[in-house]
Structure formats: structure tokens, C-alpha cells
mmCIF file of C-alpha atoms in Angstrom:
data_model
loop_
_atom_site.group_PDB
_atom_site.id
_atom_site.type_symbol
_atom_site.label_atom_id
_atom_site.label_comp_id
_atom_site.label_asym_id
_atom_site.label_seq_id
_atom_site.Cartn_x
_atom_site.Cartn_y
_atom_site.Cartn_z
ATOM 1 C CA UNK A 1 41.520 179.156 103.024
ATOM 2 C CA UNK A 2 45.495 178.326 103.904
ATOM 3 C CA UNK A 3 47.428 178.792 99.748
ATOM 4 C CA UNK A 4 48.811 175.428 99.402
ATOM 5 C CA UNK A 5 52.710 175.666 99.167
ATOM 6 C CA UNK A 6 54.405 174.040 96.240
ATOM 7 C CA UNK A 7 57.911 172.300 96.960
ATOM 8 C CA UNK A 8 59.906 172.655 94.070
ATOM 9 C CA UNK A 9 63.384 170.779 93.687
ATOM 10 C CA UNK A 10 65.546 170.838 90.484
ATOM 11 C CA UNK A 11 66.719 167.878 89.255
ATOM 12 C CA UNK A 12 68.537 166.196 86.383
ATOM 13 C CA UNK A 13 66.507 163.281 84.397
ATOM 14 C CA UNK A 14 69.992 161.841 83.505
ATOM 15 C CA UNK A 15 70.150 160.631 87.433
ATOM 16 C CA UNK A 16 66.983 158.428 86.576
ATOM 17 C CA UNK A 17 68.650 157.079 83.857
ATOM 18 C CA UNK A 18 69.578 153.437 83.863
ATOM 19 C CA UNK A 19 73.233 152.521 82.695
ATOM 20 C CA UNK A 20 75.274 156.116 82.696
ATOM 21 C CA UNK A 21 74.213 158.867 80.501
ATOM 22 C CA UNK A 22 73.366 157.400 77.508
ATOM 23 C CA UNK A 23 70.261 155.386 79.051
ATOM 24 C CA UNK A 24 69.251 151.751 79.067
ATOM 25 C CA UNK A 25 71.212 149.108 77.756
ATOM 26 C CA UNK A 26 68.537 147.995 74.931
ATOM 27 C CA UNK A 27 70.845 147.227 71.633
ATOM 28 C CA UNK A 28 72.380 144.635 70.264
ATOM 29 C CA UNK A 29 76.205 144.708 70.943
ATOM 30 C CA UNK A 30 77.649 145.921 67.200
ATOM 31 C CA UNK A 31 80.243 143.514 65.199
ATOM 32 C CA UNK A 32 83.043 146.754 66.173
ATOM 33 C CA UNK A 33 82.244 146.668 70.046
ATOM 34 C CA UNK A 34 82.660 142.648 69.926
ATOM 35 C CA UNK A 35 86.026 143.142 67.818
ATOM 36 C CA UNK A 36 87.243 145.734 70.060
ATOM 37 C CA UNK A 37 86.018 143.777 73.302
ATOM 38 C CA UNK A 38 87.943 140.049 71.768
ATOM 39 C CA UNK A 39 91.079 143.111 70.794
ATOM 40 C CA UNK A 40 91.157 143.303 75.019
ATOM 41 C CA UNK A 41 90.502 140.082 75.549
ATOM 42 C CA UNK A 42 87.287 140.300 76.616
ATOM 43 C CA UNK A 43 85.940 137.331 75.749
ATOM 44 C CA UNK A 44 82.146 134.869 76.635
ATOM 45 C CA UNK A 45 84.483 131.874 78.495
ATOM 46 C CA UNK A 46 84.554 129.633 81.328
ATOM 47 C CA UNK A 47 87.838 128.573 82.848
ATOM 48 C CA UNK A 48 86.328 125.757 84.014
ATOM 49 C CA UNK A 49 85.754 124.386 81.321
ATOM 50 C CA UNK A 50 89.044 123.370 80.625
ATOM 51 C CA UNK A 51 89.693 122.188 84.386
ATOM 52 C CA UNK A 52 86.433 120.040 83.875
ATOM 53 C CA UNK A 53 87.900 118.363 81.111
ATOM 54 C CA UNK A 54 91.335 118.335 81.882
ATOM 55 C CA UNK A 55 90.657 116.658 85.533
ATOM 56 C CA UNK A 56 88.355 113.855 83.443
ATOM 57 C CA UNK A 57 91.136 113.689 80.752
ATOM 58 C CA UNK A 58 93.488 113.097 83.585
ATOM 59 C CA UNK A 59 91.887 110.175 85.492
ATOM 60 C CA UNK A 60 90.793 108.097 81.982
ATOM 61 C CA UNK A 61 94.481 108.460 80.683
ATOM 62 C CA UNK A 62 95.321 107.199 84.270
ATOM 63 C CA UNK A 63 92.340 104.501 83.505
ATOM 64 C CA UNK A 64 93.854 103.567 80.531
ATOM 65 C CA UNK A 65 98.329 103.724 81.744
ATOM 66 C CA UNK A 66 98.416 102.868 85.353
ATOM 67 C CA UNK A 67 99.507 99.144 84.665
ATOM 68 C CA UNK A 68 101.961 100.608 82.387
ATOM 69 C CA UNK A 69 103.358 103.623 84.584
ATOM 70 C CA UNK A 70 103.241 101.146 87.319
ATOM 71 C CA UNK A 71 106.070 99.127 85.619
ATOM 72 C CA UNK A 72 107.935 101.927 84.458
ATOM 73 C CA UNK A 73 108.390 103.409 88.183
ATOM 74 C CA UNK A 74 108.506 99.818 89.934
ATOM 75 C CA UNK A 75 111.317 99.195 87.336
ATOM 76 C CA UNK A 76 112.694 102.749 87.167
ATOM 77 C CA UNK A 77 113.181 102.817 91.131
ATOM 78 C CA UNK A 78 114.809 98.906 90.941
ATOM 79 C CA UNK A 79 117.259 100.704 88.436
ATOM 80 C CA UNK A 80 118.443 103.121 90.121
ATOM 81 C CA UNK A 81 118.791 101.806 93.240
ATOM 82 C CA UNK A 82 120.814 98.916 91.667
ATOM 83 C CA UNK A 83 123.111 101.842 90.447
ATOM 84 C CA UNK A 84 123.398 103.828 93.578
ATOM 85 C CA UNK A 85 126.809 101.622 95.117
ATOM 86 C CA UNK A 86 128.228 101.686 91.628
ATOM 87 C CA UNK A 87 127.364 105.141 91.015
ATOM 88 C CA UNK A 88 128.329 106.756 94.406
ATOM 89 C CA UNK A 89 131.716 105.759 95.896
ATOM 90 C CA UNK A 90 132.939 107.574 98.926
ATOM 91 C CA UNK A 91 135.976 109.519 98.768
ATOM 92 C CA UNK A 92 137.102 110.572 102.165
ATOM 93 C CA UNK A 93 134.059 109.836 103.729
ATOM 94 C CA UNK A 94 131.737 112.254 101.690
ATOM 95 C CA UNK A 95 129.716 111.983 98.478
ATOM 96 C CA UNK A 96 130.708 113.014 95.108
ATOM 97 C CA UNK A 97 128.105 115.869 93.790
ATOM 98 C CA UNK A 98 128.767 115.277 90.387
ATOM 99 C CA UNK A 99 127.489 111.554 91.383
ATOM 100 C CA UNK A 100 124.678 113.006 93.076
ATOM 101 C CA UNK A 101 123.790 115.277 90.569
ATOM 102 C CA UNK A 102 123.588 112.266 87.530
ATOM 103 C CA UNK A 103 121.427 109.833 90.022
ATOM 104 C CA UNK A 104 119.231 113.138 90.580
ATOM 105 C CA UNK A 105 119.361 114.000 86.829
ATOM 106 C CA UNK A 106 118.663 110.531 85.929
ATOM 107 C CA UNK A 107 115.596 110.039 88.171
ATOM 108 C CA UNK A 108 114.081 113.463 86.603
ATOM 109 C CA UNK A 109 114.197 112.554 83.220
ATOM 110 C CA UNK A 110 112.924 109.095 83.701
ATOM 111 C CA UNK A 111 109.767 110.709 85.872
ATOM 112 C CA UNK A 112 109.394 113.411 83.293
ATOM 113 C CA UNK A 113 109.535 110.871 80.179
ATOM 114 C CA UNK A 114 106.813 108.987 82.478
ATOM 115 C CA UNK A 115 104.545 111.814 82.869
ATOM 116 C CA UNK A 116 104.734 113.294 79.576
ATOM 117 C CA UNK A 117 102.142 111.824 77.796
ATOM 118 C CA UNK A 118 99.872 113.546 80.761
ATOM 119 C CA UNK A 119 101.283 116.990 79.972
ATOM 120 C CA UNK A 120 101.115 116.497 75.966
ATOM 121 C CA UNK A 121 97.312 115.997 76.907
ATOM 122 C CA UNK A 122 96.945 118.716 79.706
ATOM 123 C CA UNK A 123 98.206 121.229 76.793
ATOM 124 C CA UNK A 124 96.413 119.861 74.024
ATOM 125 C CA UNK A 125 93.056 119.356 75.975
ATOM 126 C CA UNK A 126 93.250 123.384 77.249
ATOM 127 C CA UNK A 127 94.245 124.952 73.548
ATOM 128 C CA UNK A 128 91.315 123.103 72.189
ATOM 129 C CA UNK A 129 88.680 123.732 74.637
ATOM 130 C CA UNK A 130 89.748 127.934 74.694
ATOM 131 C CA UNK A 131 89.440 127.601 70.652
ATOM 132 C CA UNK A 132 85.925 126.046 70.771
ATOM 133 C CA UNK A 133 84.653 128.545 73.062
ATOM 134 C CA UNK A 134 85.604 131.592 71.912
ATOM 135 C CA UNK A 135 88.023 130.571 68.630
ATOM 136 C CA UNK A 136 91.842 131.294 67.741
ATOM 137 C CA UNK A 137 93.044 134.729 68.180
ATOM 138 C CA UNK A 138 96.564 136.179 69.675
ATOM 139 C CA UNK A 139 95.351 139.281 71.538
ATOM 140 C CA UNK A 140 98.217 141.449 73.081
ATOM 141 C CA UNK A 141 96.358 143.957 75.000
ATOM 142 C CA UNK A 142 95.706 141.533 78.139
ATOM 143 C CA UNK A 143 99.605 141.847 78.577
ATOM 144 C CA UNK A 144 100.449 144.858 78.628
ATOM 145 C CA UNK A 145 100.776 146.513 82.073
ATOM 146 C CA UNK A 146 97.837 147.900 83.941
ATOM 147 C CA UNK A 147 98.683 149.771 86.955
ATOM 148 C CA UNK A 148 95.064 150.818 87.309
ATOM 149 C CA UNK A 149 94.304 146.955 88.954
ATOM 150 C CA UNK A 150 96.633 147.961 91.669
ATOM 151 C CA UNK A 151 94.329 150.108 92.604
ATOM 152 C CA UNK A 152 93.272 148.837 96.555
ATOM 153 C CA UNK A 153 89.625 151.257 95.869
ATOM 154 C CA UNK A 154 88.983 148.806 92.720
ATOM 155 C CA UNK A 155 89.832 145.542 94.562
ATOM 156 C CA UNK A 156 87.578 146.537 97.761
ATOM 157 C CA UNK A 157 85.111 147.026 95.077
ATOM 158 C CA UNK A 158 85.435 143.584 93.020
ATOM 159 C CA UNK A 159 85.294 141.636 96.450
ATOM 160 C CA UNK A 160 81.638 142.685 96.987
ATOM 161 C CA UNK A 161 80.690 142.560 93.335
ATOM 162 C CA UNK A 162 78.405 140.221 91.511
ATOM 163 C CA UNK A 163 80.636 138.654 90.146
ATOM 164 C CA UNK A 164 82.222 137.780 93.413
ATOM 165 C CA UNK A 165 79.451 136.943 94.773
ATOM 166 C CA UNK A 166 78.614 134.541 91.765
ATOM 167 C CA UNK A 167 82.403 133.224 92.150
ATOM 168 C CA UNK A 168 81.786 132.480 96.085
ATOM 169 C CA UNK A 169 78.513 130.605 95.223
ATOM 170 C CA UNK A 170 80.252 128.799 92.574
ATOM 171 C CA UNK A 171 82.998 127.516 95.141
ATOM 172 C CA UNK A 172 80.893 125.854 97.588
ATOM 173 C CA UNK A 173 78.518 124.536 95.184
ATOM 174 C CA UNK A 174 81.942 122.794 93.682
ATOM 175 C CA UNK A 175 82.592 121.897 97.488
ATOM 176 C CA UNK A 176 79.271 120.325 98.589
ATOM 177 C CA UNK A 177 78.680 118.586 95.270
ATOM 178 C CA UNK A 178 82.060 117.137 95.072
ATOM 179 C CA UNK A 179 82.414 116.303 98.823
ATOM 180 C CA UNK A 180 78.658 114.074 98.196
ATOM 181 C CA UNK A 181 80.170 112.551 95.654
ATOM 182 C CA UNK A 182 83.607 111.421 97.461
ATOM 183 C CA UNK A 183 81.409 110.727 100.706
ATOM 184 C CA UNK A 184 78.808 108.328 98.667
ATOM 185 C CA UNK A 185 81.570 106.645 96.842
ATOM 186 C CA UNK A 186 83.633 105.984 99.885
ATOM 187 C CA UNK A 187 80.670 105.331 101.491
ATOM 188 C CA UNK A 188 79.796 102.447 98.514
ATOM 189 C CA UNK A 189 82.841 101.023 98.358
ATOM 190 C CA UNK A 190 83.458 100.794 102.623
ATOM 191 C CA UNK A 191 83.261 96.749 102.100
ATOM 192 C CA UNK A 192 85.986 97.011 99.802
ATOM 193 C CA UNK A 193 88.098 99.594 101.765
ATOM 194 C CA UNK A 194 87.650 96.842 105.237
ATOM 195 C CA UNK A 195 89.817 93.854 102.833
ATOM 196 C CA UNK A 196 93.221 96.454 102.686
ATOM 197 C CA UNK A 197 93.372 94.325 106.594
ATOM 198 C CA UNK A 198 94.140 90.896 104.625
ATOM 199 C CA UNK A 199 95.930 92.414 101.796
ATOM 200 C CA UNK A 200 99.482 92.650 100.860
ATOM 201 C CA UNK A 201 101.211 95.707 99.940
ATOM 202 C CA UNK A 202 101.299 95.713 96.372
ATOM 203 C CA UNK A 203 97.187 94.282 96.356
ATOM 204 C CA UNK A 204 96.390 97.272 98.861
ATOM 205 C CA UNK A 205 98.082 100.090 96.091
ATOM 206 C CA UNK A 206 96.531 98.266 93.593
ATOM 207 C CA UNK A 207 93.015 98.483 95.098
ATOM 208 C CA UNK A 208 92.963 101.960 96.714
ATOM 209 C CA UNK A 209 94.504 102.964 93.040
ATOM 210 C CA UNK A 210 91.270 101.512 91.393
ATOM 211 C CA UNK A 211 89.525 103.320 94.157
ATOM 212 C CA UNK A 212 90.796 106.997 93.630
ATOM 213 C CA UNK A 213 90.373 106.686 89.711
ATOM 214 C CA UNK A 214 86.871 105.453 89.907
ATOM 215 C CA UNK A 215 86.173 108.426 92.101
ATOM 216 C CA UNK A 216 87.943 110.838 90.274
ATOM 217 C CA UNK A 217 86.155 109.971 86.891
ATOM 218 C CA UNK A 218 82.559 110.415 88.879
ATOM 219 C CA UNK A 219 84.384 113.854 90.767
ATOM 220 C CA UNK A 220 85.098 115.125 87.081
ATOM 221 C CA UNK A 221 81.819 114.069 85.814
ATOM 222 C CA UNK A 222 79.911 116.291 88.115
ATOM 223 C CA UNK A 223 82.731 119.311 87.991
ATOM 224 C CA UNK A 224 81.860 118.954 84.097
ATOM 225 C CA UNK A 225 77.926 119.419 84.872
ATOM 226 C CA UNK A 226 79.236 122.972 87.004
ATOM 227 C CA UNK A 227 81.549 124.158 84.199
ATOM 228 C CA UNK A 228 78.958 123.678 81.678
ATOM 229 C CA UNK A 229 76.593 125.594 84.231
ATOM 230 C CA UNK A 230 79.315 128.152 84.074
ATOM 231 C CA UNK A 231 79.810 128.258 80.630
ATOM 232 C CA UNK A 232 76.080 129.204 80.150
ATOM 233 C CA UNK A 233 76.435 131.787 82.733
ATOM 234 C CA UNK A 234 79.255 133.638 81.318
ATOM 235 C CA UNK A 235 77.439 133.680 77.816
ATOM 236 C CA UNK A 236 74.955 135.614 79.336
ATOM 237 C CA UNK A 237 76.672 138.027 81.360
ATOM 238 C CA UNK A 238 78.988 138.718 78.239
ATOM 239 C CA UNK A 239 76.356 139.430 76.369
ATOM 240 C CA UNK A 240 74.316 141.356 78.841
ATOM 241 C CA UNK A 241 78.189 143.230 79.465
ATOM 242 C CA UNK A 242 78.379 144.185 76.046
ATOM 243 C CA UNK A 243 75.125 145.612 75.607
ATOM 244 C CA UNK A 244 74.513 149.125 74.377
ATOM 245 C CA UNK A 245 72.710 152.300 74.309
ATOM 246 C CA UNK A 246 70.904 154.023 71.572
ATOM 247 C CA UNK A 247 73.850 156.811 72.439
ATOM 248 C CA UNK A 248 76.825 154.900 72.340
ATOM 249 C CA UNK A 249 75.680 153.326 69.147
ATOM 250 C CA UNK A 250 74.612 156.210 67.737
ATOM 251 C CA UNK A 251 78.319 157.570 68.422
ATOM 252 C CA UNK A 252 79.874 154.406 67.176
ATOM 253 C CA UNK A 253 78.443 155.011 64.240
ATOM 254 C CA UNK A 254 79.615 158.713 63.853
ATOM 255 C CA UNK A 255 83.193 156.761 64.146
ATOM 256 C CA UNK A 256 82.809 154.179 61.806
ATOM 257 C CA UNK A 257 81.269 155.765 59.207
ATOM 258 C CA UNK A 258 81.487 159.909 59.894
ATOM 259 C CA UNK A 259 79.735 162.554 61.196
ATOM 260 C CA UNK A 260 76.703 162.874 59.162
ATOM 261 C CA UNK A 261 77.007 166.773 59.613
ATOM 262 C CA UNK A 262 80.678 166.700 58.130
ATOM 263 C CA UNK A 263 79.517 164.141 55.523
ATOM 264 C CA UNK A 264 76.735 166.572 54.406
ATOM 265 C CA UNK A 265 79.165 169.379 53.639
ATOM 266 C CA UNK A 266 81.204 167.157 51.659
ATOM 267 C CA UNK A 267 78.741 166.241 49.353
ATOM 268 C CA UNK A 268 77.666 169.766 49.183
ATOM 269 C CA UNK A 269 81.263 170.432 48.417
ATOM 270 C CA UNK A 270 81.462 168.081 45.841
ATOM 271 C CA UNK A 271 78.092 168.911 44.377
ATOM 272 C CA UNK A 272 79.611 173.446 43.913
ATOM 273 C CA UNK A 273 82.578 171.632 42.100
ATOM 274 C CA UNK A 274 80.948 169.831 40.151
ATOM 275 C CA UNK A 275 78.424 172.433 39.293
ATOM 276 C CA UNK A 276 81.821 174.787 38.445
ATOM 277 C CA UNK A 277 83.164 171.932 36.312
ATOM 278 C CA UNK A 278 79.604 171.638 34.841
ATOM 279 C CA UNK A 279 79.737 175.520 33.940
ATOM 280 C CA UNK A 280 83.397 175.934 32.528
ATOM 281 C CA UNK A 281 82.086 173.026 30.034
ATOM 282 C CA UNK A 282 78.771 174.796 29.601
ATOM 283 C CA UNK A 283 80.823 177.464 26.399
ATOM 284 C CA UNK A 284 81.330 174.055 24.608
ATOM 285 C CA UNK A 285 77.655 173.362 23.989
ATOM 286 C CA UNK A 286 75.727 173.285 20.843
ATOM 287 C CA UNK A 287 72.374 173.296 22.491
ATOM 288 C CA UNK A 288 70.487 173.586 25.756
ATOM 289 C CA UNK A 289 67.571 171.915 25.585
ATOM 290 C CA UNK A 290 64.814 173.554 28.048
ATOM 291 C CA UNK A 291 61.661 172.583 29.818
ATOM 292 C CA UNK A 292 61.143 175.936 29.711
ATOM 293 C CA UNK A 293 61.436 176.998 33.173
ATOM 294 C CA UNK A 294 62.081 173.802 34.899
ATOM 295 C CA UNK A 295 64.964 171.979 33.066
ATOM 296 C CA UNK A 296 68.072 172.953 31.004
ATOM 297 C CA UNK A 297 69.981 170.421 29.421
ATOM 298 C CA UNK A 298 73.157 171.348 27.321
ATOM 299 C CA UNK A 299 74.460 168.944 24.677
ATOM 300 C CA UNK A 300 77.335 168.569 23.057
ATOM 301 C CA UNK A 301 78.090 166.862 19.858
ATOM 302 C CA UNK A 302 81.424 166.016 18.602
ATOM 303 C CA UNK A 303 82.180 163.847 15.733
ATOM 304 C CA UNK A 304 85.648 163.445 16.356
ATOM 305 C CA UNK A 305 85.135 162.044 20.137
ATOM 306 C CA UNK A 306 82.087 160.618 20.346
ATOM 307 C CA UNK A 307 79.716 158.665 18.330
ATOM 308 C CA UNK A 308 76.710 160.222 19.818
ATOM 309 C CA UNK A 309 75.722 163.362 21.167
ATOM 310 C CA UNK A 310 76.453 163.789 25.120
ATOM 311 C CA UNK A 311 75.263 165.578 27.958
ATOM 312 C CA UNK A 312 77.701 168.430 28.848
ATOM 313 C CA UNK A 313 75.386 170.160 31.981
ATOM 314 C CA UNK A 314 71.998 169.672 33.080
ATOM 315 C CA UNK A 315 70.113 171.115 36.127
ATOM 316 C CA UNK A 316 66.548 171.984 37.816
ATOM 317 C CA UNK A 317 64.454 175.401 38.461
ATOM 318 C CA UNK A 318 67.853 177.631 40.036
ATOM 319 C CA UNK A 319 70.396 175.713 38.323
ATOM 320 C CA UNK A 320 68.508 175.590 35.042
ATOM 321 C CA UNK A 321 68.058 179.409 35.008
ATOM 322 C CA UNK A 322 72.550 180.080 35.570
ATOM 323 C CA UNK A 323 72.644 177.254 32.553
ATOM 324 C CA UNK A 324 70.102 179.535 30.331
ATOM 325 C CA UNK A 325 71.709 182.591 31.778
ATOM 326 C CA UNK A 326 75.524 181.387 30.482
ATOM 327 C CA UNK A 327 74.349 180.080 27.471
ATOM 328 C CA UNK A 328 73.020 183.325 26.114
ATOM 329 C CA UNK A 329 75.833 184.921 27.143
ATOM 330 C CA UNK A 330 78.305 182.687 25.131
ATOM 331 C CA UNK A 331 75.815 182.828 22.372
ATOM 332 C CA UNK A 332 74.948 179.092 22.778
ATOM 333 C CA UNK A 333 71.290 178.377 21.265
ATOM 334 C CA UNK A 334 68.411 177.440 23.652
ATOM 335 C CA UNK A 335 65.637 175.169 22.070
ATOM 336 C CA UNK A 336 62.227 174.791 24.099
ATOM 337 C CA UNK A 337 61.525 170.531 23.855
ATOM 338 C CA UNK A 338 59.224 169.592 27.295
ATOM 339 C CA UNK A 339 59.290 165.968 26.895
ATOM 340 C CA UNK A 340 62.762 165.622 25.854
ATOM 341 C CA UNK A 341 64.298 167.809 28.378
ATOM 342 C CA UNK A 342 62.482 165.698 30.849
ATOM 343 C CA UNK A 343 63.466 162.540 29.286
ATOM 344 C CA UNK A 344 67.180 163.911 29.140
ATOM 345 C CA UNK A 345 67.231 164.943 33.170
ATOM 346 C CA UNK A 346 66.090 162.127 34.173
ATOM 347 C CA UNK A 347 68.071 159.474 32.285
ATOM 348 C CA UNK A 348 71.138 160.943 30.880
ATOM 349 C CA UNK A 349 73.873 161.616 33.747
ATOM 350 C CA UNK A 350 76.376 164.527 33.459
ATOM 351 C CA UNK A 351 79.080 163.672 30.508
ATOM 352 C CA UNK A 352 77.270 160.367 29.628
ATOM 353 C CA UNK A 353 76.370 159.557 25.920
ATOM 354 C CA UNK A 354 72.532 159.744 25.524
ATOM 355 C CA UNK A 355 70.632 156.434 24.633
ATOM 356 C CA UNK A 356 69.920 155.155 21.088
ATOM 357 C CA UNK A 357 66.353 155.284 21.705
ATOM 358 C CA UNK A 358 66.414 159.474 22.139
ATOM 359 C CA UNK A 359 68.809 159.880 19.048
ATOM 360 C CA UNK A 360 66.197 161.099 16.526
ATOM 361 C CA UNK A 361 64.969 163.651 18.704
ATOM 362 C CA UNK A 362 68.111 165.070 19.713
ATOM 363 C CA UNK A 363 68.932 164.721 15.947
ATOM 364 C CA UNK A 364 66.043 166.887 14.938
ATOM 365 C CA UNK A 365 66.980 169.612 17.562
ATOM 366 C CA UNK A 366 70.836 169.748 16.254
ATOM 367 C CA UNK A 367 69.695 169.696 12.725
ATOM 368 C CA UNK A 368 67.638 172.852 13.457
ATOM 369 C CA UNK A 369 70.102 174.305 15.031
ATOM 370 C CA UNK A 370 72.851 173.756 12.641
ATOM 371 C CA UNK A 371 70.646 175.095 9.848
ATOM 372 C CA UNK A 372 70.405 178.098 12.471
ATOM 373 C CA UNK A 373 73.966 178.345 12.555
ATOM 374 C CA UNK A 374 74.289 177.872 8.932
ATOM 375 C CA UNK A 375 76.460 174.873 10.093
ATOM 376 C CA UNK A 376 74.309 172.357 7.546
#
């Protein structure tokens, strides 16, 4: 019988991994990647949002002001024209600019002073709507110059995106939804439109004016039900954006908080100095209070300092031997007590005061030791 040949190709399991090396995006986004992202201005928004609003803003404001700015222009124009021959007088059959220049002046300010309670309201309308979405925050990174998005690779990229693709959808979903609307209101209002025929001038501005404001309230109406549509989308994608791996929050957390490695060896480092403290102040005892083999527990009691005896070292098995070991070499007395060098270990930290409630214990073993000493 034919051996069967085995095929055998070498490859890398990172190349079935989803999202770049560090796997899946399964975790939360962290508080520091959603500070850093809002740093870049990165941020869950709609643009338009704002527009939506902004167009409806528009046309109620022009609901609410077109009798008014109707004056003001019908008036403003009747002005200036009455000032034209007494502004402009001919001198050698040409036109003074600096009469040109005040009739032009004059006509600017009087438009602008018109319009400005619609720009007031554009402004207003657009800071509040960014701060409800995402909140107040200056971020400076989005202006500083990024020569990387002149790259022509990247922009040949973007145009057959998602995103783009999202963006083109968007467009002529805005297009056919607001072209039905202008075609059905049009379409409503056709009996209206046939009466411009019999009407005068200033009745015919007045009724197609009614006309394009009704339509443009119903226009911005339906452009709000897309930017709301939007809004919800880009929620979403930020959020599915800022998703992370196990890695990259795994290495986010090395950054915010240290290497766990390095932190190891710095509480091992602190732990030999203290020990070396622990040891210099070992001399000093009067006692060391043992399990036998277990615990060691020096004490140390000085009148003059302290009003009750204290803990000067204390260790387990190793470190309890090296406390036994330098206590009988600077003649320090060692006093077997089981339960209350257990007691002392476990509730007594290094140069703390021990608790009333162990006081006539400890008592007893200094008074024997004194009388030892032939301190008593």
C-alpha cells in the first residue's frame, strides 16, 4: 500500500488573529484610552447634529422675524436710495469713491445688524449641541499639523472605507428623503403656487415666502430624524473603535500602574532594608520572645520614651533564626512563650506599642528577665 504523504506548511497563529497582534477586540475601552482618545479629539459625535438643528433653528427664527426683517430691508433699501443723489455728486463726470465706499459701508452694516440675531443663534445653537454630545473640553492636538493626511496612499484608502461608504449612503438617503419631502409639499401646495398669476408683487413674495419656510421647517424636521440616525451610529462605531484587547490592556496597565516585575523587586528592596533597619535595632532589645522555632519577637522597653513596651523586630522560621542568632551574640535574653509570640507576630507591627490587653504577659516576661539581669 502507497505511504500517504503529509503536507506540512509553517505558519504563524498571530495571522489568524482578529484585530493585529494582540487578538480580538473583547474589552471594555479603559477611562485612560477614552481620556487619551477626547486628548486627540477623538470624540462619539455627529456633525449633523448641529446642521439638523441649526437649519430648523434657522427657518422658525425666520417663522417668527420675516414681517419684521421685511420692514427693515423694504425701509433700509427706501433709505438709501433716497440718499444716493445727495450722497453721490459727480465731479467731472466720475464718482467719488469715498462716496461709494460710505453708501457700500452703510448698506453692510445695516444687512449685518439685520442678520445678526441669525448668527448670535447659528453660534449659540452649534456650541450647545457639541457640549451635549460629547461635553466642554479645549483639545489642542486636532491642530497641530499632520503631514501624515497628505499622504495620497491614506486618502485612496479612506475613499473605499466603511466609513465612506457609510458617508455615501448617508448622502443620498439625505437626497431622496429631502427631495420627497420638497416634491410632496410643492406638490400640496400646487393650488396655491397657480394664484402667484392674479397676484401682485409684494402678495406673490409674501406667499412663496410662507411657502419656502413651511417647507424648510418639514426639510429640517426629517434632516433631524437622519442626524439623530447618525448620532446613534457614531456612538457605536466609537465605541466599537475604542475597543481593546486583553494585550493592550494588559500593557496599559503596566503604564499606569508599573511593571509588576519591577514593582516586585521594589518591595523586595524595601522589605532587605527594612529587615537591616530591623537588625541594627535588634542590640537595643531587652527580650526576644520565641515560638521556639517558628517566631522571634524582640521587645524593647523604655521608660523614658514610651509608656509601654514596643516591638523592636519580629520575623518567621529564617528570619526568626538571624533574630535568635544576633541576640545571643549581643547577649540579649531569649524567653520561650508559644502563645504570646504568636499573639505578638500577628498583631503587633514593627516599632508599634503592643496592646493593653497583652501587657501582663509581656510584664511577666520583663520581670523575669530583669530579675535575670539583676535589673529588679
Amino acid at each position: 500500500m502507497e505511504e500517504k504523504k503529509r503536507l506540512i506548511i509553517e505558519y504563524d497563529l498571530q495571522f489568524f488573529a482578529k484585530e493585529g497582534p494582540g487578538g480580538e477586540k473583547t474589552e471594555e475601552p479603559t477611562g485612560k484610552k477614552l481620556d487619551d482618545a477626547r486628548k486627540k479629539g477623538q470624540v462619539a459625535k455627529s456633525r449633523e447634529i448641529s446642521m439638523a438643528v441649526e437649519l430648523l433653528a434657522f427657518f422658525i427664527l425666520l417663522r417668527v422675524y420675516v414681517d419684521s426683517i421685511g420692514q427693515h430691508f423694504e425701509s433700509f433699501f427706501a433709505t438709501v436710495y433716497q440718499q444716493i443723489p445727495s450722497t453721490i455728486k459727480m465731479v467731472g463726470g466720475q464718482v467719488p469713491e469715498a462716496a461709494i465706499h460710505a453708501v457700500v459701508s452703510n448698506m453692510l452694516m445695516q444687512t449685518l445688524t439685520i442678520m445678526m440675531p441669525f448668527l448670535i443663534a447659528g453660534v449659540v445653537i452649534a456650541l450647545i449641541c457639541n457640549i451635549l454630545q460629547v461635553g466642554f473640553k479645549v483639545a489642542t492636538e486636532p491642530l497641530r499639523p499632520n503631514f501624515s493626511k497628505m499622504n495620497p496612499l491614506q486618502g485612496i484608502q479612506k475613499l473605499f472605507s466603511m466609513q465612506s461608504v457609510f458617508e455615501l449612503l448617508k448622502s443620498i438617503a439625505k437626497i431622496v428623503l429631502i427631495g420627497y419631502v420638497v416634491y410632496s409639499y410643492f406638490k400640496s401646495e400646487k393650488s396655491s403656487i397657480y394664484l402667484l398669476y392674479d397676484m401682485s408683487l409684494r402678495q406673490g413674495i409674501a406667499l412663496m415666502g410662507n411657502l419656502t419656510i413651511n417647507m424648510g421647517i418639514r426639510v429640517a424636521a426629517v434632516y433631524m430624524i437622519i442626524a439623530l440616525a447618525d448620532f446613534i451610529y457614531q456612538k457605536r462605531k466609537f465605541h466599537t473603535d475604542m475597543m481593546m484587547t486583553k494585550q493592550e490592556v494588559k500593557d496599559e496597565m503596566k503604564e499606569s500602574e508599573g511593571d509588576p516585575q519591577v514593582k516586585s523587586k521594589q518591595r523586595q528592596r524595601m522589605r532587605e532594608a527594612s529587615q537591616r533597619r530591623m537588625m541594627q535595632e535588634l542590640p537595643k532589645a531587652d527580650v526576644v520572645i520565641t515560638n521556639p522555632t517558628h517566631y522571634a519577637v524582640a521587645i524593647q522597653y523604655d521608660q523614658e520614651k514610651y509608656n509601654a513596651p514596643i516591638v523592636l523586630a519580629k520575623g518567621a522560621d529564617y528570619l526568626a533564626k538571624k533574630i535568635k542568632e544576633i541576640a545571643k551574640e549581643n547577649d540579649v535574653e531569649i524567653v520561650e512563650n508559644k502563645p504570646l509570640a504568636r499573639m505578638l507576630y500577628a498583631n503587633v507591627e514593627i516599632g508599634a506599642v503592643i496592646p493593653p490587653e497583652l501587657y501582663k504577659a509581656v510584664a511577666e516576661v520583663l520581670a523575669f528577665v530583669y530579675h535575670l539581669k539583676g535589673k529588679v
